[in-house]
Every structure is written in structure tokens, then in C-alpha cells.
XYZ file of N, CA and C in Angstrom:
336
model
N 14.891 13.176 -21.973
C 14.504 12.072 -21.083
C 14.083 12.657 -19.736
N 12.958 12.236 -19.229
C 12.466 12.785 -17.962
C 13.123 12.089 -16.778
N 13.166 12.806 -15.673
C 13.744 12.262 -14.447
C 12.651 11.527 -13.677
N 12.768 10.214 -13.533
C 11.749 9.419 -12.842
C 12.036 9.268 -11.360
N 13.070 9.944 -10.870
C 13.405 9.838 -9.459
C 13.771 11.218 -8.917
N 12.780 11.899 -8.385
C 12.976 13.207 -7.769
C 12.097 13.256 -6.534
N 12.253 14.283 -5.679
C 11.428 14.334 -4.468
C 9.920 14.355 -4.735
N 9.481 14.833 -5.920
C 8.047 14.907 -6.190
C 7.555 13.815 -7.130
N 8.469 13.007 -7.664
C 8.101 11.928 -8.587
C 9.171 10.848 -8.509
N 8.735 9.609 -8.375
C 9.707 8.529 -8.213
C 9.086 7.213 -8.686
N 9.896 6.396 -9.358
C 9.472 5.056 -9.728
C 9.686 4.174 -8.498
N 8.593 3.620 -7.981
C 8.587 2.938 -6.687
C 8.203 1.469 -6.853
N 8.835 0.610 -6.081
C 8.437 -0.797 -5.973
C 7.767 -0.995 -4.623
N 6.688 -1.760 -4.625
C 5.939 -2.032 -3.400
C 6.067 -3.519 -3.092
N 6.406 -3.811 -1.837
C 6.574 -5.185 -1.373
C 5.653 -5.427 -0.186
N 5.105 -6.646 -0.104
C 4.276 -6.993 1.055
C 5.066 -7.898 1.985
N 4.632 -7.893 3.233
C 5.258 -8.740 4.240
C 4.621 -10.126 4.208
N 5.428 -11.175 4.253
C 4.859 -12.518 4.343
C 4.394 -12.845 5.767
N 4.746 -11.994 6.721
C 4.429 -12.255 8.132
C 3.201 -11.520 8.631
N 2.886 -10.383 8.042
C 1.813 -9.543 8.574
C 0.957 -9.044 7.418
N -0.334 -9.394 7.426
C -1.248 -8.911 6.397
C -1.288 -7.394 6.392
N -1.356 -6.839 5.214
C -1.503 -5.398 4.994
C -0.320 -4.560 5.480
N 0.852 -5.182 5.603
C 2.079 -4.435 5.895
C 2.885 -4.399 4.592
N 3.257 -3.181 4.175
C 3.955 -2.992 2.910
C 5.168 -2.092 3.093
N 6.175 -2.297 2.234
C 7.332 -1.411 2.163
C 7.375 -0.838 0.748
N 7.509 0.488 0.674
C 7.697 1.192 -0.593
C 9.173 1.577 -0.667
N 9.822 1.278 -1.795
C 11.229 1.632 -1.993
C 11.421 2.181 -3.406
N 12.505 2.917 -3.604
C 12.871 3.353 -4.947
C 13.169 2.094 -5.760
N 12.585 1.986 -6.951
C 12.750 0.780 -7.766
C 14.222 0.479 -8.046
N 15.027 1.516 -8.278
C 16.449 1.309 -8.584
C 17.207 0.740 -7.388
N 16.816 1.117 -6.177
C 17.519 0.654 -4.977
C 17.069 -0.736 -4.554
N 15.800 -1.041 -4.732
C 15.285 -2.330 -4.309
C 15.316 -2.482 -2.795
N 15.332 -3.716 -2.331
C 15.249 -3.992 -0.892
C 16.580 -4.437 -0.281
N 17.621 -4.540 -1.090
C 18.896 -5.066 -0.580
C 19.538 -4.190 0.484
N 19.219 -2.887 0.525
C 19.841 -2.002 1.513
C 18.943 -1.701 2.710
N 17.833 -2.418 2.849
C 16.946 -2.181 3.992
C 17.633 -2.622 5.284
N 17.364 -1.933 6.394
C 17.981 -2.304 7.678
C 17.634 -3.739 8.092
N 18.625 -4.428 8.637
C 18.432 -5.820 9.080
C 17.309 -5.935 10.114
N 17.239 -4.975 11.034
C 16.204 -5.018 12.076
C 14.810 -4.933 11.460
N 14.672 -4.127 10.427
C 13.386 -4.008 9.736
C 13.031 -5.326 9.057
N 13.984 -5.905 8.348
C 13.731 -7.168 7.652
C 13.452 -8.310 8.625
N 14.060 -8.272 9.806
C 13.804 -9.308 10.810
C 12.336 -9.286 11.231
N 11.756 -8.110 11.316
C 10.344 -7.963 11.694
C 9.420 -8.175 10.490
N 9.807 -7.638 9.336
C 8.985 -7.647 8.127
C 8.964 -9.015 7.453
N 10.087 -9.716 7.474
C 10.215 -10.970 6.737
C 10.792 -10.697 5.354
N 10.908 -11.742 4.535
C 11.454 -11.581 3.185
C 10.418 -10.870 2.319
N 10.735 -9.661 1.824
C 9.766 -8.892 1.041
C 9.307 -9.634 -0.217
N 8.001 -9.569 -0.479
C 7.392 -10.190 -1.657
C 6.937 -9.063 -2.584
N 7.528 -8.993 -3.788
C 7.202 -7.917 -4.726
C 5.731 -7.996 -5.134
N 5.049 -6.838 -5.060
C 3.635 -6.765 -5.433
C 3.482 -6.045 -6.768
N 4.016 -4.833 -6.869
C 3.934 -4.073 -8.115
C 4.877 -2.874 -8.075
N 5.039 -2.248 -9.244
C 5.807 -1.016 -9.388
C 4.851 0.076 -9.854
N 5.133 1.329 -9.466
C 4.323 2.438 -9.941
C 5.135 3.713 -9.965
N 4.718 4.628 -10.844
C 5.295 5.963 -10.858
C 4.508 6.758 -9.837
N 5.149 7.071 -8.724
C 4.475 7.765 -7.625
C 4.766 9.252 -7.704
N 3.697 10.041 -7.719
C 3.802 11.497 -7.683
C 3.127 11.981 -6.411
N 3.435 13.205 -6.014
C 2.850 13.776 -4.794
C 1.332 13.866 -4.898
N 0.810 13.958 -6.119
C -0.635 14.090 -6.327
C -1.357 12.748 -6.347
N -0.617 11.663 -6.430
C -1.215 10.327 -6.545
C -2.030 9.993 -5.304
N -3.190 9.414 -5.517
C -4.043 8.988 -4.407
C -3.718 7.535 -4.062
N -3.344 7.305 -2.826
C -3.061 5.954 -2.344
C -4.132 5.562 -1.335
N -4.410 4.276 -1.234
C -5.494 3.796 -0.362
C -5.286 4.154 1.106
N -4.093 3.895 1.641
C -3.900 4.103 3.079
C -2.621 4.849 3.422
N -2.122 5.615 2.474
C -0.900 6.382 2.739
C -0.970 7.696 1.974
N -0.247 8.679 2.480
C -0.154 9.973 1.822
C 1.051 9.937 0.884
N 0.823 10.168 -0.403
C 1.889 10.052 -1.399
C 3.068 10.973 -1.090
N 2.792 12.191 -0.634
C 3.884 13.112 -0.291
C 4.742 12.559 0.840
N 4.094 11.967 1.842
C 4.833 11.382 2.965
C 5.658 10.179 2.507
N 5.082 9.347 1.635
C 5.808 8.190 1.111
C 7.067 8.659 0.383
N 6.917 9.641 -0.494
C 8.065 10.167 -1.238
C 9.119 10.761 -0.306
N 8.679 11.502 0.704
C 9.614 12.118 1.653
C 10.390 11.061 2.434
N 9.705 10.021 2.903
C 10.379 8.964 3.677
C 11.375 8.195 2.814
N 11.003 7.928 1.558
C 11.939 7.236 0.665
C 13.176 8.105 0.448
N 12.970 9.401 0.282
C 14.096 10.332 0.098
C 14.985 10.367 1.347
N 14.364 10.414 2.542
C 15.096 10.541 3.809
C 15.777 9.254 4.245
N 15.031 8.137 4.226
C 15.555 6.907 4.828
C 15.647 5.724 3.872
N 15.212 5.918 2.624
C 15.331 4.849 1.638
C 14.125 3.935 1.543
N 13.127 4.129 2.407
C 11.930 3.291 2.361
C 10.790 3.974 3.108
N 9.574 3.493 2.836
C 8.390 3.899 3.605
C 7.718 2.611 4.050
N 7.461 2.480 5.333
C 6.802 1.294 5.882
C 5.342 1.623 6.142
N 4.447 0.896 5.477
C 3.007 1.063 5.694
C 2.542 -0.046 6.626
N 2.103 0.355 7.802
C 1.637 -0.598 8.804
C 0.189 -0.994 8.525
N -0.230 -2.168 8.995
C -1.631 -2.565 8.841
C -2.534 -1.622 9.629
N -3.771 -1.452 9.172
C -4.682 -0.592 9.937
C -5.052 -1.272 11.244
N -5.359 -0.489 12.279
C -5.859 -1.104 13.512
C -7.142 -1.879 13.202
N -7.414 -2.930 13.941
C -8.581 -3.781 13.686
C -9.867 -2.968 13.670
N -9.984 -1.987 14.540
C -11.210 -1.200 14.610
C -11.385 -0.358 13.340
N -10.294 0.197 12.780
C -10.380 0.930 11.519
C -10.805 -0.002 10.394
N -10.252 -1.212 10.395
C -10.588 -2.189 9.370
C -12.080 -2.508 9.412
N -12.625 -2.703 10.601
C -14.052 -3.025 10.722
C -14.911 -1.854 10.249
N -14.484 -0.621 10.504
C -15.229 0.543 10.015
C -15.227 0.571 8.490
N -14.110 0.201 7.862
C -14.040 0.140 6.405
C -14.983 -0.933 5.870
N -15.072 -2.078 6.543
C -15.969 -3.150 6.121
C -17.416 -2.673 6.189
N -17.773 -2.005 7.284
C -19.137 -1.500 7.447
C -19.451 -0.475 6.360
N -18.537 0.448 6.093
C -18.757 1.453 5.045
C -18.944 0.788 3.687
N -18.140 -0.224 3.400
C -18.245 -0.920 2.118
C -19.597 -1.602 1.984
N -20.055 -2.230 3.066
C -21.360 -2.897 3.030
C -22.483 -1.885 2.862
N -22.366 -0.730 3.543
C -23.402 0.295 3.454
C -23.475 0.904 2.062
N -22.374 0.924 1.343
C -22.369 1.531 0.014
C -22.887 0.583 -1.064
N -23.020 -0.705 -0.742
C -23.550 -1.668 -1.703
C -25.071 -1.609 -1.694
N -25.687 -1.761 -2.878
C -27.151 -1.752 -2.912
C -27.708 -2.955 -2.156
N -28.776 -2.710 -1.447
C -29.413 -3.780 -0.678
C -30.141 -4.719 -1.627
N -30.120 -5.987 -1.309
C -30.841 -6.987 -2.092
C -31.988 -7.483 -1.234
N -33.190 -7.279 -1.740
C -34.346 -7.762 -0.985
C -34.839 -9.046 -1.622
N -35.607 -9.805 -0.873
C -36.120 -11.072 -1.380
C -37.022 -10.856 -2.587
N -37.741 -9.737 -2.635
C -38.647 -9.486 -3.751
C -37.882 -9.186 -5.039
N -36.616 -8.766 -4.936
C -35.812 -8.469 -6.117
C -35.085 -9.696 -6.656
N -35.067 -10.769 -5.911
C -34.353 -11.974 -6.309
C -35.294 -12.867 -7.090
N -34.865 -13.266 -8.298
C -35.689 -14.153 -9.110
C -35.354 -15.592 -8.769
N -36.374 -16.387 -8.672
C -36.191 -17.807 -8.376
C -36.589 -18.609 -9.596
N -35.826 -19.628 -9.901
C -36.182 -20.521 -11.001
C -37.270 -21.464 -10.529
N -38.234 -21.679 -11.393
C -39.353 -22.550 -11.022
C -39.087 -23.971 -11.391
């Protein structure tokens, strides 16, 4: 049987904040959120479960470094992912729009 909870590999539960968009807490699935600090929960709100995943140091995450997430869970029992600054978010929106193919009027078919 493999060990699913080690410093380089861990079964993780991800929870979102009901108070702040794009704020997430990563915790060891076995521990859950019951042992999170009261001060953190007062700011975060009641955690809403999003999904579980087997997190490895090599895993690519959208806005967090997997090694850092694993280290923080090992050290303090959780990793808090803060929302991106508004200016970073707008840069991501612009990049996403730039990567989409342009639609010109000549490419759009109209029904007669």
C-alpha cells in the first residue's frame, strides 16, 4: 500500500471561501478543516469543499507552487491561497483574450 501523505505527496482537500472570491484553503484530506485556527476561519468564513486531489511536488497548479503548498500543509496544517491582485487578474483576462482567435465580420455567416 502506498503512502498518500508524505512531504512530497499528499491527498489534499481544497475549500473555497464564501466571503472572498478566489480565496482557497488546501488541507490534508484526513485532517479536514476542523483544526484550522479560529482567527483564520473568522476571516475566511465557513469553508466550502471544492474538490480533492493527490498533490505531488511536480503537480502544476494554476496560482500556487505545489512544493510550497505541501510544505505549508506539513508545517502549519494548511495552505491559504489569496486572491490575485486586481491588476494581475486584468492581465490574465487580456492574455486570455489575446490567445483566442479573432472573429471578423467576413468570417461570420449570416442566415438569409
